[in-house]
Amino acid sequence: MQFKNSVKGFVSAVEWTETWIIALGIFHFTMLLLAILSRRNSNIQIVLFCFMMGCIYLAEPLNRFLSTHWESFSTQNYFDKHGVFLSVVWSTPLLLIGAYMVIHTLIAAASLLVQVRLQRL
């Protein structure tokens, strides 16, 4: 119940119609689309995965930068010193897309392993 109330408070506190938040959503949707469309091309998957993990790695310095410059692009300062907001709207979607990519790669590897085993018989 406490978690549910926290989520409701978070969702109601954010102005979801701000241009930069919409652009961030489009960015995440584009990353998901690229991950799905490139699932048969391992080179693109590797580059995309490394790019997304690099974006997550840079979340802390990005949060510091955005907390000092928020007035130029936002109506309120969402960027606390712990980086909770950025973790939720920046890192979590990228981590979920990355997890999808890893799971898909493991399934493909398992399928390939089965094919190799069947050919040996």
PDB file of C-alpha atoms in Angstrom:
ATOM      1  CA  MET A   1       0.000   0.000   0.000  1.00  0.00           C
ATOM      2  CA  GLN A   2       2.864   2.368   0.819  1.00  0.00           C
ATOM      3  CA  PHE A   3       4.525   1.633  -2.535  1.00  0.00           C
ATOM      4  CA  LYS A   4       1.269   2.243  -4.378  1.00  0.00           C
ATOM      5  CA  ASN A   5       0.858   5.617  -2.661  1.00  0.00           C
ATOM      6  CA  SER A   6       4.453   6.538  -3.462  1.00  0.00           C
ATOM      7  CA  VAL A   7       3.920   5.716  -7.139  1.00  0.00           C
ATOM      8  CA  LYS A   8       0.697   7.752  -7.220  1.00  0.00           C
ATOM      9  CA  GLY A   9       2.506  10.687  -5.612  1.00  0.00           C
ATOM     10  CA  PHE A  10       5.355  10.445  -8.101  1.00  0.00           C
ATOM     11  CA  VAL A  11       3.044  10.264 -11.116  1.00  0.00           C
ATOM     12  CA  SER A  12       0.943  13.212  -9.944  1.00  0.00           C
ATOM     13  CA  ALA A  13       3.990  15.353  -9.105  1.00  0.00           C
ATOM     14  CA  VAL A  14       5.473  15.137 -12.600  1.00  0.00           C
ATOM     15  CA  GLU A  15       4.254  17.379 -15.413  1.00  0.00           C
ATOM     16  CA  TRP A  16       4.180  14.707 -18.136  1.00  0.00           C
ATOM     17  CA  THR A  17       3.352  17.194 -20.915  1.00  0.00           C
ATOM     18  CA  GLU A  18       6.688  19.004 -20.727  1.00  0.00           C
ATOM     19  CA  THR A  19       8.520  18.905 -24.045  1.00  0.00           C
ATOM     20  CA  TRP A  20      11.689  17.325 -22.683  1.00  0.00           C
ATOM     21  CA  ILE A  21       9.768  14.532 -20.934  1.00  0.00           C
ATOM     22  CA  ILE A  22       7.868  13.771 -24.145  1.00  0.00           C
ATOM     23  CA  ALA A  23      11.190  13.767 -26.041  1.00  0.00           C
ATOM     24  CA  LEU A  24      12.606  11.365 -23.453  1.00  0.00           C
ATOM     25  CA  GLY A  25       9.640   9.049 -23.995  1.00  0.00           C
ATOM     26  CA  ILE A  26      10.217   9.174 -27.749  1.00  0.00           C
ATOM     27  CA  PHE A  27      13.901   8.358 -27.169  1.00  0.00           C
ATOM     28  CA  HIS A  28      12.984   5.301 -25.086  1.00  0.00           C
ATOM     29  CA  PHE A  29      10.397   4.175 -27.630  1.00  0.00           C
ATOM     30  CA  THR A  30      13.023   4.522 -30.387  1.00  0.00           C
ATOM     31  CA  MET A  31      15.515   2.445 -28.376  1.00  0.00           C
ATOM     32  CA  LEU A  32      12.876  -0.252 -27.847  1.00  0.00           C
ATOM     33  CA  LEU A  33      11.979  -0.231 -31.531  1.00  0.00           C
ATOM     34  CA  LEU A  34      15.654  -0.528 -32.517  1.00  0.00           C
ATOM     35  CA  ALA A  35      16.133  -3.390 -30.046  1.00  0.00           C
ATOM     36  CA  ILE A  36      13.169  -5.271 -31.501  1.00  0.00           C
ATOM     37  CA  LEU A  37      13.935  -4.598 -35.163  1.00  0.00           C
ATOM     38  CA  SER A  38      17.639  -5.455 -34.851  1.00  0.00           C
ATOM     39  CA  ARG A  39      17.172  -8.656 -32.839  1.00  0.00           C
ATOM     40  CA  ARG A  40      18.554 -10.784 -35.695  1.00  0.00           C
ATOM     41  CA  ASN A  41      21.673  -8.628 -36.168  1.00  0.00           C
ATOM     42  CA  SER A  42      24.131  -9.206 -33.338  1.00  0.00           C
ATOM     43  CA  ASN A  43      26.472  -6.367 -34.342  1.00  0.00           C
ATOM     44  CA  ILE A  44      23.715  -3.767 -34.086  1.00  0.00           C
ATOM     45  CA  GLN A  45      22.510  -5.354 -30.843  1.00  0.00           C
ATOM     46  CA  ILE A  46      25.986  -5.097 -29.303  1.00  0.00           C
ATOM     47  CA  VAL A  47      26.367  -1.439 -30.280  1.00  0.00           C
ATOM     48  CA  LEU A  48      22.859  -0.596 -29.085  1.00  0.00           C
ATOM     49  CA  PHE A  49      23.335  -2.454 -25.792  1.00  0.00           C
ATOM     50  CA  CYS A  50      26.679  -0.750 -25.112  1.00  0.00           C
ATOM     51  CA  PHE A  51      25.179   2.643 -25.969  1.00  0.00           C
ATOM     52  CA  MET A  52      22.282   2.119 -23.564  1.00  0.00           C
ATOM     53  CA  MET A  53      24.522   0.861 -20.763  1.00  0.00           C
ATOM     54  CA  GLY A  54      26.795   3.877 -21.342  1.00  0.00           C
ATOM     55  CA  CYS A  55      23.770   6.151 -21.008  1.00  0.00           C
ATOM     56  CA  ILE A  56      22.941   4.481 -17.695  1.00  0.00           C
ATOM     57  CA  TYR A  57      26.553   4.811 -16.556  1.00  0.00           C
ATOM     58  CA  LEU A  58      26.406   8.553 -17.250  1.00  0.00           C
ATOM     59  CA  ALA A  59      23.172   9.025 -15.267  1.00  0.00           C
ATOM     60  CA  GLU A  60      24.890  10.391 -12.149  1.00  0.00           C
ATOM     61  CA  PRO A  61      26.898  13.158 -13.879  1.00  0.00           C
ATOM     62  CA  LEU A  62      23.872  13.872 -16.070  1.00  0.00           C
ATOM     63  CA  ASN A  63      21.726  14.292 -12.948  1.00  0.00           C
ATOM     64  CA  ARG A  64      24.256  16.731 -11.470  1.00  0.00           C
ATOM     65  CA  PHE A  65      24.352  18.740 -14.688  1.00  0.00           C
ATOM     66  CA  LEU A  66      20.574  18.815 -15.040  1.00  0.00           C
ATOM     67  CA  SER A  67      20.068  19.802 -11.394  1.00  0.00           C
ATOM     68  CA  THR A  68      22.067  22.976 -11.992  1.00  0.00           C
ATOM     69  CA  HIS A  69      20.503  23.822 -15.381  1.00  0.00           C
ATOM     70  CA  TRP A  70      16.884  22.698 -14.932  1.00  0.00           C
ATOM     71  CA  GLU A  71      15.477  26.236 -15.310  1.00  0.00           C
ATOM     72  CA  SER A  72      16.457  26.358 -18.984  1.00  0.00           C
ATOM     73  CA  PHE A  73      14.251  23.395 -20.006  1.00  0.00           C
ATOM     74  CA  SER A  74      11.814  22.520 -17.198  1.00  0.00           C
ATOM     75  CA  THR A  75       9.100  24.104 -15.076  1.00  0.00           C
ATOM     76  CA  GLN A  76      10.365  22.506 -11.853  1.00  0.00           C
ATOM     77  CA  ASN A  77      13.519  20.892 -10.495  1.00  0.00           C
ATOM     78  CA  TYR A  78      13.032  17.134 -10.597  1.00  0.00           C
ATOM     79  CA  PHE A  79      16.711  16.360 -10.056  1.00  0.00           C
ATOM     80  CA  ASP A  80      17.475  15.645  -6.396  1.00  0.00           C
ATOM     81  CA  LYS A  81      20.953  14.769  -5.134  1.00  0.00           C
ATOM     82  CA  HIS A  82      20.087  11.045  -4.965  1.00  0.00           C
ATOM     83  CA  GLY A  83      18.979  10.922  -8.605  1.00  0.00           C
ATOM     84  CA  VAL A  84      15.668   9.178  -7.952  1.00  0.00           C
ATOM     85  CA  PHE A  85      13.756  10.920 -10.732  1.00  0.00           C
ATOM     86  CA  LEU A  86      16.459  10.329 -13.317  1.00  0.00           C
ATOM     87  CA  SER A  87      16.740   6.698 -12.241  1.00  0.00           C
ATOM     88  CA  VAL A  88      13.013   6.205 -12.797  1.00  0.00           C
ATOM     89  CA  VAL A  89      12.569   8.048 -16.092  1.00  0.00           C
ATOM     90  CA  TRP A  90      16.032   7.564 -17.640  1.00  0.00           C
ATOM     91  CA  SER A  91      17.770   4.453 -16.320  1.00  0.00           C
ATOM     92  CA  THR A  92      14.862   2.094 -15.633  1.00  0.00           C
ATOM     93  CA  PRO A  93      13.467   2.056 -19.199  1.00  0.00           C
ATOM     94  CA  LEU A  94      16.969   1.541 -20.601  1.00  0.00           C
ATOM     95  CA  LEU A  95      17.618  -1.282 -18.132  1.00  0.00           C
ATOM     96  CA  LEU A  96      14.350  -2.972 -19.082  1.00  0.00           C
ATOM     97  CA  ILE A  97      15.161  -2.738 -22.788  1.00  0.00           C
ATOM     98  CA  GLY A  98      18.650  -4.080 -22.068  1.00  0.00           C
ATOM     99  CA  ALA A  99      17.142  -6.961 -20.087  1.00  0.00           C
ATOM    100  CA  TYR A 100      14.884  -7.756 -23.051  1.00  0.00           C
ATOM    101  CA  MET A 101      17.957  -7.825 -25.300  1.00  0.00           C
ATOM    102  CA  VAL A 102      19.869 -10.140 -22.942  1.00  0.00           C
ATOM    103  CA  ILE A 103      16.906 -12.504 -22.572  1.00  0.00           C
ATOM    104  CA  HIS A 104      16.390 -12.607 -26.329  1.00  0.00           C
ATOM    105  CA  THR A 105      20.098 -13.318 -26.861  1.00  0.00           C
ATOM    106  CA  LEU A 106      20.035 -16.142 -24.293  1.00  0.00           C
ATOM    107  CA  ILE A 107      16.979 -17.696 -25.942  1.00  0.00           C
ATOM    108  CA  ALA A 108      18.659 -17.483 -29.361  1.00  0.00           C
ATOM    109  CA  ALA A 109      21.858 -19.023 -27.955  1.00  0.00           C
ATOM    110  CA  ALA A 110      19.909 -21.861 -26.336  1.00  0.00           C
ATOM    111  CA  SER A 111      18.078 -22.513 -29.595  1.00  0.00           C
ATOM    112  CA  LEU A 112      21.363 -22.570 -31.490  1.00  0.00           C
ATOM    113  CA  LEU A 113      22.836 -24.963 -28.938  1.00  0.00           C
ATOM    114  CA  VAL A 114      19.890 -27.329 -29.417  1.00  0.00           C
ATOM    115  CA  GLN A 115      20.343 -27.184 -33.199  1.00  0.00           C
ATOM    116  CA  VAL A 116      24.043 -28.016 -32.898  1.00  0.00           C
ATOM    117  CA  ARG A 117      23.283 -30.928 -30.565  1.00  0.00           C
ATOM    118  CA  LEU A 118      20.659 -32.290 -32.960  1.00  0.00           C
ATOM    119  CA  GLN A 119      23.067 -32.088 -35.905  1.00  0.00           C
ATOM    120  CA  ARG A 120      25.688 -34.069 -33.982  1.00  0.00           C
ATOM    121  CA  LEU A 121      23.259 -36.946 -33.526  1.00  0.00           C
TER     122      LEU A 121
END
